[in-house]
Short mmCIF file of C-alpha atoms and ligand atoms in Angstrom, two decimals:
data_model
loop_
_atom_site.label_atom_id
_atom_site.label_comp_id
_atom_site.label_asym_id
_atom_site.label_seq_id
_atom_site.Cartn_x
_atom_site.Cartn_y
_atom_site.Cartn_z
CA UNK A 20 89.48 101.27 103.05
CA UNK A 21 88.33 99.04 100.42
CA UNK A 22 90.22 96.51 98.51
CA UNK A 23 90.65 98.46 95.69
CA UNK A 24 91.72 101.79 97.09
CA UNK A 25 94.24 99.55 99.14
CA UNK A 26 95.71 97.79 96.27
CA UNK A 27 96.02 101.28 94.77
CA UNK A 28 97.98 102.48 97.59
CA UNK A 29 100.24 99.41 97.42
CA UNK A 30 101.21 100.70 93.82
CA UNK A 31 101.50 103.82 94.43
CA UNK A 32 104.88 105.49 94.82
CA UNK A 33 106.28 106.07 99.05
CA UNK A 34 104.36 108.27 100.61
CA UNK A 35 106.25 111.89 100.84
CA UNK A 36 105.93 111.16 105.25
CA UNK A 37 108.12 107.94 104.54
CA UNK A 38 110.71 109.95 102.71
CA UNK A 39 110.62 112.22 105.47
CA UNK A 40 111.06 109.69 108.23
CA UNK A 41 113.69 107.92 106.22
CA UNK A 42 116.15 111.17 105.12
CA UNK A 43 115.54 112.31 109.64
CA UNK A 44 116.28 109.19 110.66
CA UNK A 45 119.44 109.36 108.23
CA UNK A 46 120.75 112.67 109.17
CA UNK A 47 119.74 112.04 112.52
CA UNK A 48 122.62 109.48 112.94
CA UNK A 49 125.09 111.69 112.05
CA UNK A 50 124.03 114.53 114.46
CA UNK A 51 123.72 112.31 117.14
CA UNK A 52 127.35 111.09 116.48
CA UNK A 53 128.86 114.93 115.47
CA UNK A 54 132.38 114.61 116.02
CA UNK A 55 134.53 117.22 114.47
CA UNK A 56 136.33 116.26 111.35
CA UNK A 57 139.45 117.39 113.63
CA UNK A 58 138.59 114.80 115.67
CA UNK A 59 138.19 111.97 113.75
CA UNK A 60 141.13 112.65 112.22
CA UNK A 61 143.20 112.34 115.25
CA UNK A 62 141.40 108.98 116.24
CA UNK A 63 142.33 107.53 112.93
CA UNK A 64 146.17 109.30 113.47
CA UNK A 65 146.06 107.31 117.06
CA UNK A 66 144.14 103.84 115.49
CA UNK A 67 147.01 103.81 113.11
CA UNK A 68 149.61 104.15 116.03
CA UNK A 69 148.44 101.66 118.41
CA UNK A 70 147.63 99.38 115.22
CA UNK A 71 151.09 99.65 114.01
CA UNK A 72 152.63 97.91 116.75
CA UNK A 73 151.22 94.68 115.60
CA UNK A 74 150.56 94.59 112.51
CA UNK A 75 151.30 96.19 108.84
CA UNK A 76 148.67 98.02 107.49
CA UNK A 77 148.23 99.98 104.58
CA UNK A 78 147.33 103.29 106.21
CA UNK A 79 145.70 105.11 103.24
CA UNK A 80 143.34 102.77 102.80
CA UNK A 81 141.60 102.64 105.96
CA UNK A 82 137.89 103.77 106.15
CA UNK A 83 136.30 104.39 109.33
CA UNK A 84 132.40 105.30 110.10
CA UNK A 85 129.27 105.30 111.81
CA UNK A 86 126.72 103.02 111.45
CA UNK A 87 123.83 102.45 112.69
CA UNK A 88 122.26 99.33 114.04
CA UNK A 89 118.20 99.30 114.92
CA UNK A 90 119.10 102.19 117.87
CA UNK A 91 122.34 102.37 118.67
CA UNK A 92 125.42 103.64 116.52
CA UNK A 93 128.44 101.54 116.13
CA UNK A 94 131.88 102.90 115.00
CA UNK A 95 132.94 100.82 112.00
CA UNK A 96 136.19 100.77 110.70
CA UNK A 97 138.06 98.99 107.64
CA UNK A 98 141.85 98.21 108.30
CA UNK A 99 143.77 96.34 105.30
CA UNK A 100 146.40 94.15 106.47
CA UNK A 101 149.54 93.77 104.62
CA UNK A 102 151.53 91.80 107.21
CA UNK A 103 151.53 90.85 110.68
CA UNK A 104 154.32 91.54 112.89
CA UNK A 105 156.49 88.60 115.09
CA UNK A 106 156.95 90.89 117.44
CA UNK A 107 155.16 93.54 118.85
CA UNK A 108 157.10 96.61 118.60
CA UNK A 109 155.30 98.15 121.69
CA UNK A 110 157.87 100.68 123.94
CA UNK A 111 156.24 101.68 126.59
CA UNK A 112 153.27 100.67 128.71
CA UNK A 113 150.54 102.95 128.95
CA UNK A 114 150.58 105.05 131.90
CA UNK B 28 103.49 121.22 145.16
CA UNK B 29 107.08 122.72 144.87
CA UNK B 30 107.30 125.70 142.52
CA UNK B 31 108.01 124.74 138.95
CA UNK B 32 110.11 126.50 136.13
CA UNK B 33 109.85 125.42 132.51
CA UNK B 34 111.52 126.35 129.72
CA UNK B 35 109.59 126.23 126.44
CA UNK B 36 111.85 126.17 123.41
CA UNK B 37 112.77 124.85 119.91
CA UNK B 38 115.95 124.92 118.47
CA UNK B 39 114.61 126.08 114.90
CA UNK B 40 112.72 129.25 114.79
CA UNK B 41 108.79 129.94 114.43
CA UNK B 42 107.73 126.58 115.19
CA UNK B 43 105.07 127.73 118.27
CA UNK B 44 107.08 128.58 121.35
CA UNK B 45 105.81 131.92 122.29
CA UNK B 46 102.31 131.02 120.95
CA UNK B 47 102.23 127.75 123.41
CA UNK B 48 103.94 129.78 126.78
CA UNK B 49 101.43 132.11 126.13
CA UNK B 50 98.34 129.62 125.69
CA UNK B 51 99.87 127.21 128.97
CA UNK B 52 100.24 130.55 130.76
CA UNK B 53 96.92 131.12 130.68
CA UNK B 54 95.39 128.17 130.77
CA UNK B 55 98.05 126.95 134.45
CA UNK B 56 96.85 130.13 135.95
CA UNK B 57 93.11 129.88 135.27
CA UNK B 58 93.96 126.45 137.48
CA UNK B 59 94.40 128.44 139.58
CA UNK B 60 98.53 128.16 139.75
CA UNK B 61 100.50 131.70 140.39
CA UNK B 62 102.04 131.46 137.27
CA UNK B 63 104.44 133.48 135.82
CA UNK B 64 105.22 133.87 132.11
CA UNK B 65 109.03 135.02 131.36
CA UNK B 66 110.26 136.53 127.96
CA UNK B 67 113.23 134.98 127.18
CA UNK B 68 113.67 136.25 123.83
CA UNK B 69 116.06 139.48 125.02
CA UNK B 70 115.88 141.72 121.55
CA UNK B 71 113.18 140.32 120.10
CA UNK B 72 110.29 140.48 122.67
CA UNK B 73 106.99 139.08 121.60
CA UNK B 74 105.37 136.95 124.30
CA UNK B 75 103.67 140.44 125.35
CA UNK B 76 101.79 141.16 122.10
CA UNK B 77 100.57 137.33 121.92
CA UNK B 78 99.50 137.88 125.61
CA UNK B 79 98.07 141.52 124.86
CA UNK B 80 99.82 142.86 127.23
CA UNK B 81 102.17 144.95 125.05
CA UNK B 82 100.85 148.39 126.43
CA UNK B 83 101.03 147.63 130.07
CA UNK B 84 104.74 147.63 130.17
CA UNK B 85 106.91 149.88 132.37
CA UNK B 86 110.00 147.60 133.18
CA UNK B 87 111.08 144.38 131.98
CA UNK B 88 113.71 141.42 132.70
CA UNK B 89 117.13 143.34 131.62
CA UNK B 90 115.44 145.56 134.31
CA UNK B 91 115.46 143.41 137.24
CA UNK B 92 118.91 141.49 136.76
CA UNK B 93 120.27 144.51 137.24
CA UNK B 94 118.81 145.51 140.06
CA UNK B 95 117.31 148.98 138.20
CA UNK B 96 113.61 147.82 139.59
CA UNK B 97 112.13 145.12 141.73
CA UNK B 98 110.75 141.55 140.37
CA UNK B 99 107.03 142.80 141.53
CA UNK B 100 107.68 145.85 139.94
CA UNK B 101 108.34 145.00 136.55
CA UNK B 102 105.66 142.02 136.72
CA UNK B 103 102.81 142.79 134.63
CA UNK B 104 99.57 141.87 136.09
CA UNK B 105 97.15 140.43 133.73
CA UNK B 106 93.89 142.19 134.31
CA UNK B 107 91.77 139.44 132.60
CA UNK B 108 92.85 136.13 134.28
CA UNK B 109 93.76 135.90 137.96
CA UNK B 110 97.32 134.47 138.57
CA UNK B 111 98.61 135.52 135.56
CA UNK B 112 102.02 137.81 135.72
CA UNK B 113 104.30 138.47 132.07
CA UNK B 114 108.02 139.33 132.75
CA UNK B 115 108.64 140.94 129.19
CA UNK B 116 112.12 140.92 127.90
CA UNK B 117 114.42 144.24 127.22
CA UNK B 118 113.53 145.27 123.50
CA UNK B 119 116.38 147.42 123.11
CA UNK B 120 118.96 145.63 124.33
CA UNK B 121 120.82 142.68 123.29
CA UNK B 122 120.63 138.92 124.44
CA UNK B 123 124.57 139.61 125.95
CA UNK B 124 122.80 142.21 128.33
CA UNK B 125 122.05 139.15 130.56
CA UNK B 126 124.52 136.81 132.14
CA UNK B 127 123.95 132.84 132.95
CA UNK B 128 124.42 133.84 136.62
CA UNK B 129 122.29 136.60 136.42
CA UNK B 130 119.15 134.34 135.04
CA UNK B 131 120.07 131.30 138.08
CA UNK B 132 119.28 134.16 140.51
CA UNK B 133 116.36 135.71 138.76
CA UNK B 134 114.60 132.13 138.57
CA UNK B 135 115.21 131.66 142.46
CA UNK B 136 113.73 134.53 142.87
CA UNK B 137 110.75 133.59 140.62
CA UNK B 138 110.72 130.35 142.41
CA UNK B 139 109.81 132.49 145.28
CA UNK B 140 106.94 134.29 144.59
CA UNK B 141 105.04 131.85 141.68
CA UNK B 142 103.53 128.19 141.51
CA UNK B 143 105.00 127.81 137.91
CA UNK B 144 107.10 129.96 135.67
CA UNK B 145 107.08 129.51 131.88
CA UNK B 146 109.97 130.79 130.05
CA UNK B 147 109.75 131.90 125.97
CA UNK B 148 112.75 130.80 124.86
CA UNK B 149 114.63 132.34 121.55
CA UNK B 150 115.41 130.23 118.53
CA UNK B 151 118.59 128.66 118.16
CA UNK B 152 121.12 126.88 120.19
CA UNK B 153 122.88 130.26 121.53
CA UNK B 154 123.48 132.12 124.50
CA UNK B 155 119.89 133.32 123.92
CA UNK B 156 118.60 129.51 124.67
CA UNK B 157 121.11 128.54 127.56
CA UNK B 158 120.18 131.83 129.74
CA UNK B 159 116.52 131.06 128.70
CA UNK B 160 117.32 127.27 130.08
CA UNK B 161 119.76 127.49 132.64
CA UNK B 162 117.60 127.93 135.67
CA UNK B 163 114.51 125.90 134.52
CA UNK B 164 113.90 122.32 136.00
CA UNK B 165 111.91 121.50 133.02
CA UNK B 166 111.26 121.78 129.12
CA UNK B 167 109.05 121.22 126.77
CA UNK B 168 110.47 121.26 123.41
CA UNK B 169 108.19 122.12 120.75
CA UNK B 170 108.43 121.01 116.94
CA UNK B 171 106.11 120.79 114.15
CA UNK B 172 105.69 117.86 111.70
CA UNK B 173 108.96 118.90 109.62
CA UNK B 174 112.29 117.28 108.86
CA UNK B 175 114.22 120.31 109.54
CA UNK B 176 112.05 121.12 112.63
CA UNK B 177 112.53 117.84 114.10
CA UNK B 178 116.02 117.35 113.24
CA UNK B 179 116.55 121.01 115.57
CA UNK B 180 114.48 119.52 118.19
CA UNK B 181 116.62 116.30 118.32
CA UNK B 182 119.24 118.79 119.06
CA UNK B 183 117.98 120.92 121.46
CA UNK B 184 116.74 117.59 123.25
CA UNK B 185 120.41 116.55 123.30
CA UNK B 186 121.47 119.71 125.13
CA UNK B 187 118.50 119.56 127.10
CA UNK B 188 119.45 116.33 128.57
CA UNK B 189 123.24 117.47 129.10
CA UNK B 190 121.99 120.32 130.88
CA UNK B 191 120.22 117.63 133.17
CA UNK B 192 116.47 119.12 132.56
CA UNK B 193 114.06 116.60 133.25
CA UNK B 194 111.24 116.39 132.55
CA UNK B 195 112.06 117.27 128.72
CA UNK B 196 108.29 116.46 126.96
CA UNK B 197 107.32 117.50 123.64
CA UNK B 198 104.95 120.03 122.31
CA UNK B 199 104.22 118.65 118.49
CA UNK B 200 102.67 121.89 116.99
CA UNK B 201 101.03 122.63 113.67
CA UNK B 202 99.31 119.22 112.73
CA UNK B 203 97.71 118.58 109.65
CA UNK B 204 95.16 115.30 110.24
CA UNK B 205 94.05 115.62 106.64
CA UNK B 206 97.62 115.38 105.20
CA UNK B 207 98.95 113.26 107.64
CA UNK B 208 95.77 110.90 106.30
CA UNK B 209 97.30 111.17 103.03
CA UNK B 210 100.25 110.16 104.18
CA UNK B 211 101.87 113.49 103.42
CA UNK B 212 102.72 114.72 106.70
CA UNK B 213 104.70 112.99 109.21
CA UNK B 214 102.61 111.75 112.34
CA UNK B 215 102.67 111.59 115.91
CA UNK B 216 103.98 108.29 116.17
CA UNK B 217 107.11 108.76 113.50
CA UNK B 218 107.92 112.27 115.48
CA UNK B 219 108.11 109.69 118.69
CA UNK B 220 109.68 107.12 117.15
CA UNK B 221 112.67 109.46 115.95
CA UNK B 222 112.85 112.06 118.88
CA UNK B 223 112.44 109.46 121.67
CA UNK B 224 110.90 111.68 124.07
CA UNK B 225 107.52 111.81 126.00
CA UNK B 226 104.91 113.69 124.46
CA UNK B 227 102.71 116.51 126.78
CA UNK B 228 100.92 117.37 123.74
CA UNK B 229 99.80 117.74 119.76
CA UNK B 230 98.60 121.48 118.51
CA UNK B 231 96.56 120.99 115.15
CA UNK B 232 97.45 123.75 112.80
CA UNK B 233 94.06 126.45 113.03
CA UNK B 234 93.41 129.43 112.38
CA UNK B 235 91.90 130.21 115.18
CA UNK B 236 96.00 130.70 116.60
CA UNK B 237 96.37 133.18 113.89
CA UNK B 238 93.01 135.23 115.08
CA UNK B 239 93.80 134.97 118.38
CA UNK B 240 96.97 136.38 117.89
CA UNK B 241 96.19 139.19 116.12
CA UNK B 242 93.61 139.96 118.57
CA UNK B 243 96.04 139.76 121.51
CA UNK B 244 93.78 136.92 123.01
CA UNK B 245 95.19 133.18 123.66
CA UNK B 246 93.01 130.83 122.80
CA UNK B 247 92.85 129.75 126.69
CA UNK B 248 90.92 132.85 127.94
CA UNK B 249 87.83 131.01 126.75
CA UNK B 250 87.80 130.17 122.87
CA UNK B 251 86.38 126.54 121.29
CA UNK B 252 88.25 126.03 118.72
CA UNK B 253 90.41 122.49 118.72
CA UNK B 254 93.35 124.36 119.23
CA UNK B 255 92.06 125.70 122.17
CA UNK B 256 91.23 122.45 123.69
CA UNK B 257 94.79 120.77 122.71
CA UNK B 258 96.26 123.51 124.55
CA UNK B 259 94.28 123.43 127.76
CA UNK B 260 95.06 119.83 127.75
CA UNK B 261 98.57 120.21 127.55
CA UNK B 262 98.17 122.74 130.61
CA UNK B 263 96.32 119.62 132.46
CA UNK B 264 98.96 117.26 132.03
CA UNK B 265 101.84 119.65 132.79
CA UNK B 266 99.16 119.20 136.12
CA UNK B 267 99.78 116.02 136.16
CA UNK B 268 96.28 114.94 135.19
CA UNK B 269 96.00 112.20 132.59
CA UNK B 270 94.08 113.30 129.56
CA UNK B 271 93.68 111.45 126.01
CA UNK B 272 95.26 112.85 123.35
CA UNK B 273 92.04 114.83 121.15
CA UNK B 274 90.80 112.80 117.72
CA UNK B 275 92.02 115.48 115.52
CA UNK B 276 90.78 113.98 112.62
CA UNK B 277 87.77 113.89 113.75
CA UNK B 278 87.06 117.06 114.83
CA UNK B 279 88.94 118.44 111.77
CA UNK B 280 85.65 117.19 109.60
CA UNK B 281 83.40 118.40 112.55
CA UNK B 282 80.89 121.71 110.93
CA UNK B 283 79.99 122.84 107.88
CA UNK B 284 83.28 122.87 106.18
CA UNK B 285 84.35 119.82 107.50
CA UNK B 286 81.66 118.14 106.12
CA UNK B 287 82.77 119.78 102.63
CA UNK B 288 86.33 118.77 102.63
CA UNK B 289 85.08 114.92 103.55
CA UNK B 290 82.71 115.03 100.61
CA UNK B 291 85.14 116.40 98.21
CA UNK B 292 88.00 114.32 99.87
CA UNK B 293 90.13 116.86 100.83
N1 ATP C 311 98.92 125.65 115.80
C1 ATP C 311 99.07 126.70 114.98
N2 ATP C 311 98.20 126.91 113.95
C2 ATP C 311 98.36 127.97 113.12
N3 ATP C 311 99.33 128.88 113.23
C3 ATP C 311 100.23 128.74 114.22
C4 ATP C 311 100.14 127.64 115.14
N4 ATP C 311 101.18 127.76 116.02
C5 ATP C 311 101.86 128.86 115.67
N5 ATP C 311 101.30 129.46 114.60
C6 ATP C 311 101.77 130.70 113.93
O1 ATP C 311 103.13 130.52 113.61
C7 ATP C 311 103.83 131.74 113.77
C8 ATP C 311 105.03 131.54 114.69
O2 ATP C 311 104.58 131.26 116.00
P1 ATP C 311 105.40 131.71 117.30
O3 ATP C 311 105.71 133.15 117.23
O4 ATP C 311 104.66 131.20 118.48
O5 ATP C 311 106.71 130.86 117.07
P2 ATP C 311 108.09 130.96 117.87
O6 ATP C 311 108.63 129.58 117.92
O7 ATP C 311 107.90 131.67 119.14
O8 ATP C 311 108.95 131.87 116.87
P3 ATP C 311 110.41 132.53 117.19
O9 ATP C 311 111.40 131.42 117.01
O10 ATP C 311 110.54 133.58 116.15
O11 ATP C 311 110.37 133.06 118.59
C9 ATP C 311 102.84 132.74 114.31
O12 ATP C 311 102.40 133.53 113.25
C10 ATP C 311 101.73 131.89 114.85
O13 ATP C 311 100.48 132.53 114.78
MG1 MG C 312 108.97 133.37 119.94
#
């Protein structure tokens, strides 16, 4: 390729194969991580429980997520703190 | 070598399957290998019109699990290569006509009497595909250059490996040099990068698969087209041999009309 056509491509828009590649690799991360709706809602339910014991948080405004890092997925989540607790309020130890 | 069962499938519909079993059925069993190619596509058979075989059946796989006929029996010879045997699937019945347990016992029996078994898997991520895949050792998952064709491959690659198949190699069908060139096409490498599996193979997209099929013929009785030569290779390394992946590009501006699309840059 000569200088010219090269400098051309740099210009141009992204190819349509990089869209591609970009929008699988995208929806690729969610497949890969397809928990039920169901579910997540009763891990954020049981977050908030054990989370609770310690400290005071404002439960509606927690956000949890995937994300992805290079090639591995990471669960991310977002828990506002309003207060922390003296003293744990834990009952019982796990079984 | 210990026999071998394979399941060939897809996740997302019409991407190659039956068009590859049929050309590695071939192509293993001119090797030599007692190869038998399975129909695993229970209400939709096909593999026996891309083999041309369609007017030699009497029995077919629905057949045998229920004990109606013998495995020989309903094991149609193919009169052209040596080696070659289709087990067509029931057209009249449905994929629920066949139980998991039912398919574990016809592949030990296959394991008996053939080198290497191919199964046609259907579309989808069904019953259809887990009888089709239950009692293989092996898959090859075939996609084409397509986000919604890989994206079902990742998939099917994720059952795959739950259901412990191994190897699990891809098939990357339907190829387009010319607009991969143009950056227009997803390539080889981005399809690996994604899918994370080994490849056994790429299929350019030629007519010649089209002709052949309408003739009844795989391209691995004997034709020279590219196609025919990507899938013979494939066949080779399922082998075990190594073999370099073909310059498609190249041989996609090999000929008269190659030589026209270069000079008008197509
Ligand atoms: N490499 C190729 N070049 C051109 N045409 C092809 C190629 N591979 C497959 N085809 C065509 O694509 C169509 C679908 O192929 P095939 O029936 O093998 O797919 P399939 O995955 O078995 O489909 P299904 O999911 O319905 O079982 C056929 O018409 C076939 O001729
Ligand atoms: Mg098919």
């Amino acid at each position: 390729m000569n200088f010219l056509a090269r400098l051309f491509q740099m210009i141009k828009k992204e190819k349509s194969k990089d869209t591609a590649k970009k929008r699988l690799q995208l929806v690729l991360i969610h497949d890969r991580t397809d928990i039920s709706p169901e579910m997540m809602e009763n891990l954020r339910k049981d977050l908030i429980g054990v989370i609770s014991n310690y400290l005071d948080i404002e439960e509606d405004k927690i956000e949890l997520d995937f994300s992805k890092e290079e090639r591995s997925v990471a669960l991310v989540a977002n828990i506002p703190v309003k207060n922390v607790k003296r003293r744990a309020e834990r009952r019982a130890e796990p079984a | 070598m210990d026999p071998r069962i394979i399941v060939v499938t897809s996740g997302k519909g019409g991407v190659g399957k039956t068009t590859t079993t049929a050309n590695l059925a071939v192509a293993l069993a001119k090797a030599g290998y007692k190869t038998a190619a399975v129909d695993g596509d229970i209400g939709l058979r096909n593999l026996d019109v891309v083999l041309g075989l369609e007017n030699r059946i009497v029995f077919n796989l629905v057949d045998v699990v229920e004990g109606a006929c013998k495995l020989q029996k309903a094991m149609v010879r193919d009169k052209r290569v040596e080696n070659l045997f289709l087990l067509p699937a029931a057209q009249t019945r449905t994929k629920d006509a066949v139980s998991p347990d039912q398919m574990l016992k016809l592949c030990d029996e296959l394991r008996e009497n053939f080198d290497i078994t191919l199964i046609d898997s259907p579309a989808g991520i069904e019953q259809g595909f887990r009888n089709a895949a239950i009692g293989a050792d092996e898959a090859i998952v075939v996609t084409t250059p397509e986000v919604s064709a890989v994206r079902d491959a990742d998939r099917i690659i994720g059952m795959l490996e739950s259901m412990s198949k191994s190897p699990i190699r891809l098939v990357l069908n339907r190829l387009r040099p010319a607009m991969v060139k143009s950056g227009d096409m997803i390539d080889v490498k981005d399809v690996l990068d994604i899918l994370a599996i080994d490849l056994i193979g790429v299929i350019p997209d030629d007519t010649a698969v089209v002709i052949s099929t309408n003739k009844g013929e795989p391209l691995t009785l004997g034709d020279e087209s590219i196609a025919a030569r990507a899938f013979s290779n494939v066949a080779r390394r399922i082998l075990g041999e190594e073999v370099p992946l073909l310059d498609l590009e190249a041989s996609d501006q090999k000929g008269f009309f190659g030589f026209l699309r270069k000079a008008l840059g197509l």
